[in-house]
PDB file of C-alpha atoms in Angstrom:
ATOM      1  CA  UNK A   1      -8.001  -0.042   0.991  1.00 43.00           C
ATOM      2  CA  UNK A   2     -10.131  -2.006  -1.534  1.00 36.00           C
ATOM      3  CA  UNK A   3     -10.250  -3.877  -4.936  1.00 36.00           C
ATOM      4  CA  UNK A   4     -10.830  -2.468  -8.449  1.00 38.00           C
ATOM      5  CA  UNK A   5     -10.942  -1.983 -11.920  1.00 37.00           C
ATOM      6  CA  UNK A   6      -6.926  -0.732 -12.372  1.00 40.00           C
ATOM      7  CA  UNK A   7      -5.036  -3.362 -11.286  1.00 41.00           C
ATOM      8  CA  UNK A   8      -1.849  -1.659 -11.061  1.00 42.00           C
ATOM      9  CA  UNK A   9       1.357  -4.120 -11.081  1.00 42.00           C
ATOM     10  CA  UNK A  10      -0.347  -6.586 -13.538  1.00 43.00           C
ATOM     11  CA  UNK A  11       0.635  -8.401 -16.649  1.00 43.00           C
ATOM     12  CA  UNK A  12       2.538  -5.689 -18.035  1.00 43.00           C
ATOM     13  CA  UNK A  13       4.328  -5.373 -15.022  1.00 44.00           C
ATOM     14  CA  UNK A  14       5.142  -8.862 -14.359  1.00 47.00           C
ATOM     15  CA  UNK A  15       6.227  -9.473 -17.904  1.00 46.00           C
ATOM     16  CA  UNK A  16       8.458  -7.201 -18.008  1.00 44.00           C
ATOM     17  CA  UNK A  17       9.672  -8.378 -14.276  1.00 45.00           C
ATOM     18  CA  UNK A  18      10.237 -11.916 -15.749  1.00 44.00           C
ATOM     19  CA  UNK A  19      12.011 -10.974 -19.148  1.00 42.00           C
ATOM     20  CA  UNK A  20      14.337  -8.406 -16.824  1.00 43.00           C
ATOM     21  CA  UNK A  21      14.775 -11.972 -14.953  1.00 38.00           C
ATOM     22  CA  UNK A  22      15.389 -13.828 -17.378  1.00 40.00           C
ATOM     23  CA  UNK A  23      18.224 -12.512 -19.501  1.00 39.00           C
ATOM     24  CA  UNK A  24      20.309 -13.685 -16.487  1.00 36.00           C
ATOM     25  CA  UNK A  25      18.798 -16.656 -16.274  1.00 46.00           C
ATOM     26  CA  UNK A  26      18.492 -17.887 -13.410  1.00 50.00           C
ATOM     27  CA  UNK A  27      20.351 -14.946 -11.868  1.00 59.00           C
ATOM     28  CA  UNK A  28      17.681 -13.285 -10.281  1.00 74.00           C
ATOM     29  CA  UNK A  29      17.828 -12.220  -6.658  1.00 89.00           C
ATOM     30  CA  UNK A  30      14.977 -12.238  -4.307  1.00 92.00           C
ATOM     31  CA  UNK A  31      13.845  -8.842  -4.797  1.00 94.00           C
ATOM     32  CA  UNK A  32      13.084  -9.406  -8.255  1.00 92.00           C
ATOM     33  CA  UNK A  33      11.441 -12.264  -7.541  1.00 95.00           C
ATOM     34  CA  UNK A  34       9.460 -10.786  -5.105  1.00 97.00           C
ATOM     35  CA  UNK A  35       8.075  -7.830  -7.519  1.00 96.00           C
ATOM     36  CA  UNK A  36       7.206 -10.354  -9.959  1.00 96.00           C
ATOM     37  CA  UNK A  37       4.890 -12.532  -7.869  1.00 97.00           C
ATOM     38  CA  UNK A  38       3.122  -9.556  -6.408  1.00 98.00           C
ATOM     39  CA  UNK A  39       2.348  -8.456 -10.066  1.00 97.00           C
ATOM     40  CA  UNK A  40       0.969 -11.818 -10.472  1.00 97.00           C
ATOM     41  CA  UNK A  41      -1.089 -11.830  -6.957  1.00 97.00           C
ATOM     42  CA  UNK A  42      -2.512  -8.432  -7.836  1.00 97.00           C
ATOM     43  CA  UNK A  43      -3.531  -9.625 -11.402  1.00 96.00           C
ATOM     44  CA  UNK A  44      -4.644 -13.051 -10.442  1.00 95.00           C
ATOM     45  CA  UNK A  45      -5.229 -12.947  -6.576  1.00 94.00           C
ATOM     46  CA  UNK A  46      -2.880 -14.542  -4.261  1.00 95.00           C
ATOM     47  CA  UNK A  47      -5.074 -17.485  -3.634  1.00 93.00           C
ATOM     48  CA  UNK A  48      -5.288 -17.925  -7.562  1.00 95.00           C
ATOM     49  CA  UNK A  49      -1.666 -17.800  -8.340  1.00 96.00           C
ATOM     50  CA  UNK A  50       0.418 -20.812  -7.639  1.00 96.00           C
ATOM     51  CA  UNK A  51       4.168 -21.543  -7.708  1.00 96.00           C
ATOM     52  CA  UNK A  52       3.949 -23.385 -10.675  1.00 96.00           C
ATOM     53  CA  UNK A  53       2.188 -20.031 -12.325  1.00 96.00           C
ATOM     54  CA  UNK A  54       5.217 -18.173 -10.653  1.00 95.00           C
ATOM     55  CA  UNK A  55       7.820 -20.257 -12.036  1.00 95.00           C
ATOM     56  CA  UNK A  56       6.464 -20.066 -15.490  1.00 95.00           C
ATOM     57  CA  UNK A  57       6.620 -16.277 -15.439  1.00 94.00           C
ATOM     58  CA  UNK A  58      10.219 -16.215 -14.501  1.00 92.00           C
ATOM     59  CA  UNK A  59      10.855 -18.644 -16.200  1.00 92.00           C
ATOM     60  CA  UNK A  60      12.709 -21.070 -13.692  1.00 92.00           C
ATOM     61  CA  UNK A  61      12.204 -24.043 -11.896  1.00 91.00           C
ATOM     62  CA  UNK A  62      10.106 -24.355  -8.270  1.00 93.00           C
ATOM     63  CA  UNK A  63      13.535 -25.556  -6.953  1.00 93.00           C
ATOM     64  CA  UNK A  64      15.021 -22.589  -8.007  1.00 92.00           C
ATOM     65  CA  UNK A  65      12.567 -19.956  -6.457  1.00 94.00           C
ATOM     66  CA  UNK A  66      12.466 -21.805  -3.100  1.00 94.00           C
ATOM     67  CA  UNK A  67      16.269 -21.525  -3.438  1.00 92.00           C
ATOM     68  CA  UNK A  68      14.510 -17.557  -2.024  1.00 94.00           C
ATOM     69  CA  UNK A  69      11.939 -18.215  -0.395  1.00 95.00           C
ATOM     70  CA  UNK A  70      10.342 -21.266   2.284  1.00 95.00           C
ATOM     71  CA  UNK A  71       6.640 -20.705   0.510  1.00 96.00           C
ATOM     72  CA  UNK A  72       4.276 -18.334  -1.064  1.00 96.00           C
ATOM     73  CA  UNK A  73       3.123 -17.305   1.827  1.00 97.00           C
ATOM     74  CA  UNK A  74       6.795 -16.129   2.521  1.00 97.00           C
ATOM     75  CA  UNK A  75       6.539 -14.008  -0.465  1.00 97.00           C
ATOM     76  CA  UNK A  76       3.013 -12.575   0.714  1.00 98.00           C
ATOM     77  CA  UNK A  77       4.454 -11.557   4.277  1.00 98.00           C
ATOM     78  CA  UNK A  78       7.593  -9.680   2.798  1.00 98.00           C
ATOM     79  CA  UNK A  79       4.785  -7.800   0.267  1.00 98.00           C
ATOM     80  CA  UNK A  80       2.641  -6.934   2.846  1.00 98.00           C
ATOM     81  CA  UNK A  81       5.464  -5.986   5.084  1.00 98.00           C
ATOM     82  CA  UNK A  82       6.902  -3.669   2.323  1.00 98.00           C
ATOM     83  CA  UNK A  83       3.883  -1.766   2.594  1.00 98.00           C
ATOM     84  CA  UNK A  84       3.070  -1.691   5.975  1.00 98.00           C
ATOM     85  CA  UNK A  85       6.577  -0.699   6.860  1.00 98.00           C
ATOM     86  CA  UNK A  86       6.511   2.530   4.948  1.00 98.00           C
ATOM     87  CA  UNK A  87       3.159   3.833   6.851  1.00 98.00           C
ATOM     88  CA  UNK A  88       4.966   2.797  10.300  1.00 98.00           C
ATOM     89  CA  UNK A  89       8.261   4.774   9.332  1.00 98.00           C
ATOM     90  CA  UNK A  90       5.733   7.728   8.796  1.00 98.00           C
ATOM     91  CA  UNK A  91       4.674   6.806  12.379  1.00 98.00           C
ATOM     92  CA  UNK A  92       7.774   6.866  13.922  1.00 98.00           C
ATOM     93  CA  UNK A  93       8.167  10.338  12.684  1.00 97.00           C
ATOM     94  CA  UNK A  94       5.258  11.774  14.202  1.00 97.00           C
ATOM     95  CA  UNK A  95       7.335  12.974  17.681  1.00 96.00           C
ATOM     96  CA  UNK A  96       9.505  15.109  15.623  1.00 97.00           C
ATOM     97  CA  UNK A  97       6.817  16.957  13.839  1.00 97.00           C
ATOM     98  CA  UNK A  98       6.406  20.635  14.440  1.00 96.00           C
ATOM     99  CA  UNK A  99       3.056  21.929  15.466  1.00 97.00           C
ATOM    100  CA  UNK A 100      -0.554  20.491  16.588  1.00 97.00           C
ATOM    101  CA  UNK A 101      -2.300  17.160  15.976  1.00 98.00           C
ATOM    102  CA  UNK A 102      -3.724  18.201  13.295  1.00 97.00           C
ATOM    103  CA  UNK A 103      -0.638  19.291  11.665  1.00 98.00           C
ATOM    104  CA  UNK A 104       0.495  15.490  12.504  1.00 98.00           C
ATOM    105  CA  UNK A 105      -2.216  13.997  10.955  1.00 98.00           C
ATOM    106  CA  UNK A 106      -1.517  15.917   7.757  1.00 98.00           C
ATOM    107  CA  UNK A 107       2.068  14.732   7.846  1.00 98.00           C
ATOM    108  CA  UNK A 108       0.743  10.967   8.279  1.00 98.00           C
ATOM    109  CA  UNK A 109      -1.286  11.267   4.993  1.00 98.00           C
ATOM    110  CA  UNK A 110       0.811  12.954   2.938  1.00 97.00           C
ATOM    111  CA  UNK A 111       3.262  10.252   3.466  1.00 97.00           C
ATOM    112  CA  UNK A 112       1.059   7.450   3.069  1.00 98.00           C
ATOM    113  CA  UNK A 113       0.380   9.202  -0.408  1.00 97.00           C
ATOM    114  CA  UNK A 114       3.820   8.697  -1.151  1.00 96.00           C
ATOM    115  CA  UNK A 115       4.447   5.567   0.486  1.00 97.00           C
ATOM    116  CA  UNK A 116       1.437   4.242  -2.173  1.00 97.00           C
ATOM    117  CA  UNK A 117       3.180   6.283  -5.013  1.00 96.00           C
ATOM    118  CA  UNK A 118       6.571   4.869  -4.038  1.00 96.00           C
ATOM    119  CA  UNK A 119       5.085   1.167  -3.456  1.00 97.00           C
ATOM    120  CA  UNK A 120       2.054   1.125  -5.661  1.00 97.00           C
ATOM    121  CA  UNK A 121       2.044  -2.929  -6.426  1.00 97.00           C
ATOM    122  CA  UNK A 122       2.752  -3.925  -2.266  1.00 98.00           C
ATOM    123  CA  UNK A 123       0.151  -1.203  -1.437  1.00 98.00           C
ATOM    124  CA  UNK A 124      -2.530  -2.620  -3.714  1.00 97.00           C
ATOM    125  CA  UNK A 125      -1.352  -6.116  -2.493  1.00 98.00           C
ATOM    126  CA  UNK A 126      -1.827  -5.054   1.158  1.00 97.00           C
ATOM    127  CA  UNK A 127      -5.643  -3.332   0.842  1.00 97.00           C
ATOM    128  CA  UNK A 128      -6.548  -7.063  -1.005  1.00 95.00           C
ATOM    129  CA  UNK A 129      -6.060  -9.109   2.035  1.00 94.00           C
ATOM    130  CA  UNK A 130      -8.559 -10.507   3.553  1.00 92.00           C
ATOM    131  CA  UNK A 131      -7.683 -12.576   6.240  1.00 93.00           C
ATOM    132  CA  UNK A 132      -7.735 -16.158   4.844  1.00 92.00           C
ATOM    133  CA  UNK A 133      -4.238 -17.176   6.120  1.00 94.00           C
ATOM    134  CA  UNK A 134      -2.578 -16.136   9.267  1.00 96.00           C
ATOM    135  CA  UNK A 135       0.247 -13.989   7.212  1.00 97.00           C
ATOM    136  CA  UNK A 136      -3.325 -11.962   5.986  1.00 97.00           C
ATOM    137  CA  UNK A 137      -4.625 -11.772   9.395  1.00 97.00           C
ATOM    138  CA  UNK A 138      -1.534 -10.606  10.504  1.00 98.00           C
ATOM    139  CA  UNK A 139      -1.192  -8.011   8.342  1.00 98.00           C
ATOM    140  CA  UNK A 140      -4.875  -7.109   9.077  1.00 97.00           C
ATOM    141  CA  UNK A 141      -3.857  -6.332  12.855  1.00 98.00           C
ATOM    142  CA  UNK A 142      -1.101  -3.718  11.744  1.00 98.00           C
ATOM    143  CA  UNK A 143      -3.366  -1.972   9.486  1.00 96.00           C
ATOM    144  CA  UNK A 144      -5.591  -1.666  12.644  1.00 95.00           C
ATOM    145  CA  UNK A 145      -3.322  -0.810  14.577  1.00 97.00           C
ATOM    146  CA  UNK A 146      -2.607   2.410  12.193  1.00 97.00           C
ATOM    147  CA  UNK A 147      -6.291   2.489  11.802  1.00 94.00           C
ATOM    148  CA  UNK A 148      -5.888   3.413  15.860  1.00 94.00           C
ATOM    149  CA  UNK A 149      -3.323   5.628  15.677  1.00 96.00           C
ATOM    150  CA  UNK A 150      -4.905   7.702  12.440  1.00 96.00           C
ATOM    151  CA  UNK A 151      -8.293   7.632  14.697  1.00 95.00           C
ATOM    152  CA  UNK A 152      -6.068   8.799  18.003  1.00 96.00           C
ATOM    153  CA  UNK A 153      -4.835  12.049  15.860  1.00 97.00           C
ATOM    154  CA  UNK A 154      -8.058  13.214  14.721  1.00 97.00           C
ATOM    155  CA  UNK A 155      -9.578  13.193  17.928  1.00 97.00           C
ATOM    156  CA  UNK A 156      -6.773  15.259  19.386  1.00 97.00           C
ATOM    157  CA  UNK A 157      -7.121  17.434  16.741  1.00 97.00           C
ATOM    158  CA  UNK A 158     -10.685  17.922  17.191  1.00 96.00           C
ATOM    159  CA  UNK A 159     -10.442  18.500  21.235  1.00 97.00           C
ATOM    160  CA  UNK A 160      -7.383  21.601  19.716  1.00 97.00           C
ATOM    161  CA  UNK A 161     -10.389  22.627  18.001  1.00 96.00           C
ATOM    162  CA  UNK A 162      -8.379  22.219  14.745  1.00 97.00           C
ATOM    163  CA  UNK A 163     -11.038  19.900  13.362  1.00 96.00           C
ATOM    164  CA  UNK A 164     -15.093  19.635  13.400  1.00 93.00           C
ATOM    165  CA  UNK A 165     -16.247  17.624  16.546  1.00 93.00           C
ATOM    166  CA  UNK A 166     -19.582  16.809  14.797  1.00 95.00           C
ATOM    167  CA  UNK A 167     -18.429  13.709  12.937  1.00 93.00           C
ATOM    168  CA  UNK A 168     -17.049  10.675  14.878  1.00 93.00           C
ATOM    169  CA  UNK A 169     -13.454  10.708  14.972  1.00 91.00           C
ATOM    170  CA  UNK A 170     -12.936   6.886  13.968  1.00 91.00           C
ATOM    171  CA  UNK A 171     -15.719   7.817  11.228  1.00 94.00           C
ATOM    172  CA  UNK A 172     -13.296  10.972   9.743  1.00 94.00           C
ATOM    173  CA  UNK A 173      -9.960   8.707  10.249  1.00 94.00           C
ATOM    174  CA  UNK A 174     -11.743   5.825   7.828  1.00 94.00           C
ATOM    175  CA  UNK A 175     -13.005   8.223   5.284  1.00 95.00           C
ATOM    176  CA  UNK A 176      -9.119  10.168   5.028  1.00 95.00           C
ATOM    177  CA  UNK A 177      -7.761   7.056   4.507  1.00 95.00           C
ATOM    178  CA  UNK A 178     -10.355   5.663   2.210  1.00 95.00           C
ATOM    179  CA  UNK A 179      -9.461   8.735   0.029  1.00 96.00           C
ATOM    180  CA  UNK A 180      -5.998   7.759  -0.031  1.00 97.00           C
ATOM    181  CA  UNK A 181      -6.288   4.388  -0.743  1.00 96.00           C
ATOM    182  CA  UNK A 182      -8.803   5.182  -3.471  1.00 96.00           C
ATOM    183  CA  UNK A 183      -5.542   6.362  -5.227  1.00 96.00           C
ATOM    184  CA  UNK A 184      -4.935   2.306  -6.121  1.00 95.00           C
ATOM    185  CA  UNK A 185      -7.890   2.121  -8.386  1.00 95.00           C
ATOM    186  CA  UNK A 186      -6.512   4.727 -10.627  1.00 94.00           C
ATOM    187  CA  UNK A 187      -2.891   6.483 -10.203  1.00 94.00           C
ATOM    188  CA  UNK A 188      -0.418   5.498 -12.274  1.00 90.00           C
ATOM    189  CA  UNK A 189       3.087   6.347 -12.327  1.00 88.00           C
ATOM    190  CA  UNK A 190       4.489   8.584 -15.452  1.00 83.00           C
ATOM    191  CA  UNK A 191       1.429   9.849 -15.869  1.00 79.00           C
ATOM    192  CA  UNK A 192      -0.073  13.831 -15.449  1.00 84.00           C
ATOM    193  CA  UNK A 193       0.677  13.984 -11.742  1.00 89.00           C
ATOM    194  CA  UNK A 194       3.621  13.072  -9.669  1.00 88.00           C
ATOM    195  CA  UNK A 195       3.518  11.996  -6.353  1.00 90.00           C
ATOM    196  CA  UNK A 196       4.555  15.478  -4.178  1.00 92.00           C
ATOM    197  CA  UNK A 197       1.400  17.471  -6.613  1.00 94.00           C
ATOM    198  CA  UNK A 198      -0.701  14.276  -5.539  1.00 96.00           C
ATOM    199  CA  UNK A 199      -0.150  14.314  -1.790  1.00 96.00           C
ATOM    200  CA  UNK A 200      -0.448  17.999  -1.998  1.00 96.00           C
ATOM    201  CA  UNK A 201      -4.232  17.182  -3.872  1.00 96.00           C
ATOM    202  CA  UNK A 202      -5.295  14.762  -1.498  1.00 97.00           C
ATOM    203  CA  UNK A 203      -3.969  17.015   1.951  1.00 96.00           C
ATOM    204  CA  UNK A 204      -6.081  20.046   0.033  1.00 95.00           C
ATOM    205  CA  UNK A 205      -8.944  18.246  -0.434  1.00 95.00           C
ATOM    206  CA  UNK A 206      -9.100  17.054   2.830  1.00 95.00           C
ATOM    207  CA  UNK A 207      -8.462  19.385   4.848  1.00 95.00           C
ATOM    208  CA  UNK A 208      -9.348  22.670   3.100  1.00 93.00           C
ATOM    209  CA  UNK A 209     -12.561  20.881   1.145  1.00 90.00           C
ATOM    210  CA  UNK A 210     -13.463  21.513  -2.369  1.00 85.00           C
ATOM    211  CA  UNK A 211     -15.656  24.511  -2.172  1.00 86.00           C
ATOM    212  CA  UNK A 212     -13.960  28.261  -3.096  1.00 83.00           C
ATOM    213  CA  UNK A 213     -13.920  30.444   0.209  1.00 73.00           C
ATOM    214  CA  UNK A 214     -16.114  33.527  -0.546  1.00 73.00           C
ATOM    215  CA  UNK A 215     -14.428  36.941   0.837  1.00 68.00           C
TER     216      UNK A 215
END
C-alpha cells in the first residue's frame, strides 16, 4: 500500500474532527481523538505531527489527551490495528466460504475493498508505515503475514487450475493487492461509486481482465 497525491483523511477531515470535539469541550472520548490524529498523521506524517500539533487541533491541553492515551505511538498502534483488524476478520472467514481457492481469494479482496472503503483514513495510515518504530515494524509483520496468506491462496488456486501457473504466485498476490490499495490515492467516499460497485470493479478486473471475450 503506498503514498500519494490524495491524501484522504486530511485537513478537511481533521478540522471538522476537532470542531465536532470541541463544542463539548473537552468532552471528547478516545475515538474521536483517535480519528483526529490519524487525519493529522496522514496529512503531515506521523513522524511530523507532534502532541503539541494534536492538542492544538482539538483544541485541549497535552494533559488532557494523555488523560486517553500513554503516547503517540499509542495512538499509531490502535490506527494501524483498526486496519489490520478488518483484513484479519476477512481471514477468519475464509473456512466458511463456499467453493475453491480461488473463490476464497476473491472473497479476501472484495473485503479488503470494503474494509479500505469502510476505514479509508487507518488504511492509508497503515500502507505509510515504514518501520521506524517498533509499533511500525510491528504492524509491518501482520501485513506480511496476510501478504502469506494472500500468496498461499493463489497458489492453491493455480494447482485447481483456477488460475494461470505462468506468473509467480507471490508475484500475482502483490500485484492484486497493489490494485486494491491503489484505491487510497484516489477513492473518495460520496462520490460516483460506492463501495459494493467498487469491490465488484476491482474483483472484475482482476479476475475476468479488461479485454471483451469475442464469441
Amino acid at each position: 500500500m503506498a503514498e500519494g497525491r490524495g491524501r484522504p483523511g486530511g485537513r478537511s477531515a481533521a478540522s471538522s474532527g476537532a470542531r465536532q470535539t470541541r463544542r463539548g469541550r473537552p468532552g471528547y472520548d478516545r475515538e474521536s481523538l483517535l480519528r483526529v490524529a490519524v487525519g493529522l498523521f496522514n496529512e503531515r506524517g506521523f513522524d511530523g505531527t507532534s502532541m503539541d500539533d494534536l492538542a492544538r487541533e482539538l483544541g485541549v491541553t497535552k494533559a488532557a489527551i494523555y488523560h486517553h492515551v500513554s503516547s503517540k505511538q499509542e495512538l499509531l498502534r490502535l490506527a494501524t490495528g483498526r486496519a489490520l483488524d478488518g483484513l484479519f476478520a476477512l481471514v477468519d472467514e475464509l473456512d466458511s466460504v463456499p467453493g475453491r481457492a480461488v473463490d476464497r481469494l476473491e472473497h479476501l479482496v472484495r473485503g479488503s475493498v470494503t474494509v479500505l472503503v469502510d476505514r479509508l483514513p487507518f488504511v492509508t495510515l497503515l500502507l505509510r508505515v515504514r518501520g521506524n518504530t517498533q509499533v511500525e515494524r510491528d504492524a509491518l509483520e501482520r501485513r506480511r503475514e496476510f501478504d502469506r496468506i494472500v500468496a498461499g491462496l493463489v497458489a492453491d488456486a493455480v494447482a485447481d487450475g483456477d488460475l494461470r501457473s505462468d506468473v509467480d504466485p507471490a508475484t500475482t498476490a502483490r500485484l492484486l493487492f497493489g490494485l486494491v490499495n491503489s484505491l487510497i490515492e484516489w477513492y473518495r467516499p460520496h462520490g460516483h461509486i460506492g463501495g459494493p460497485d467498487l469491490a465488484d470493479a476491482v474483483a472484475t478486473v482482476a479476475f475476468d481482465g479488461l479485454r471483451t471475450r469475442k464469441p
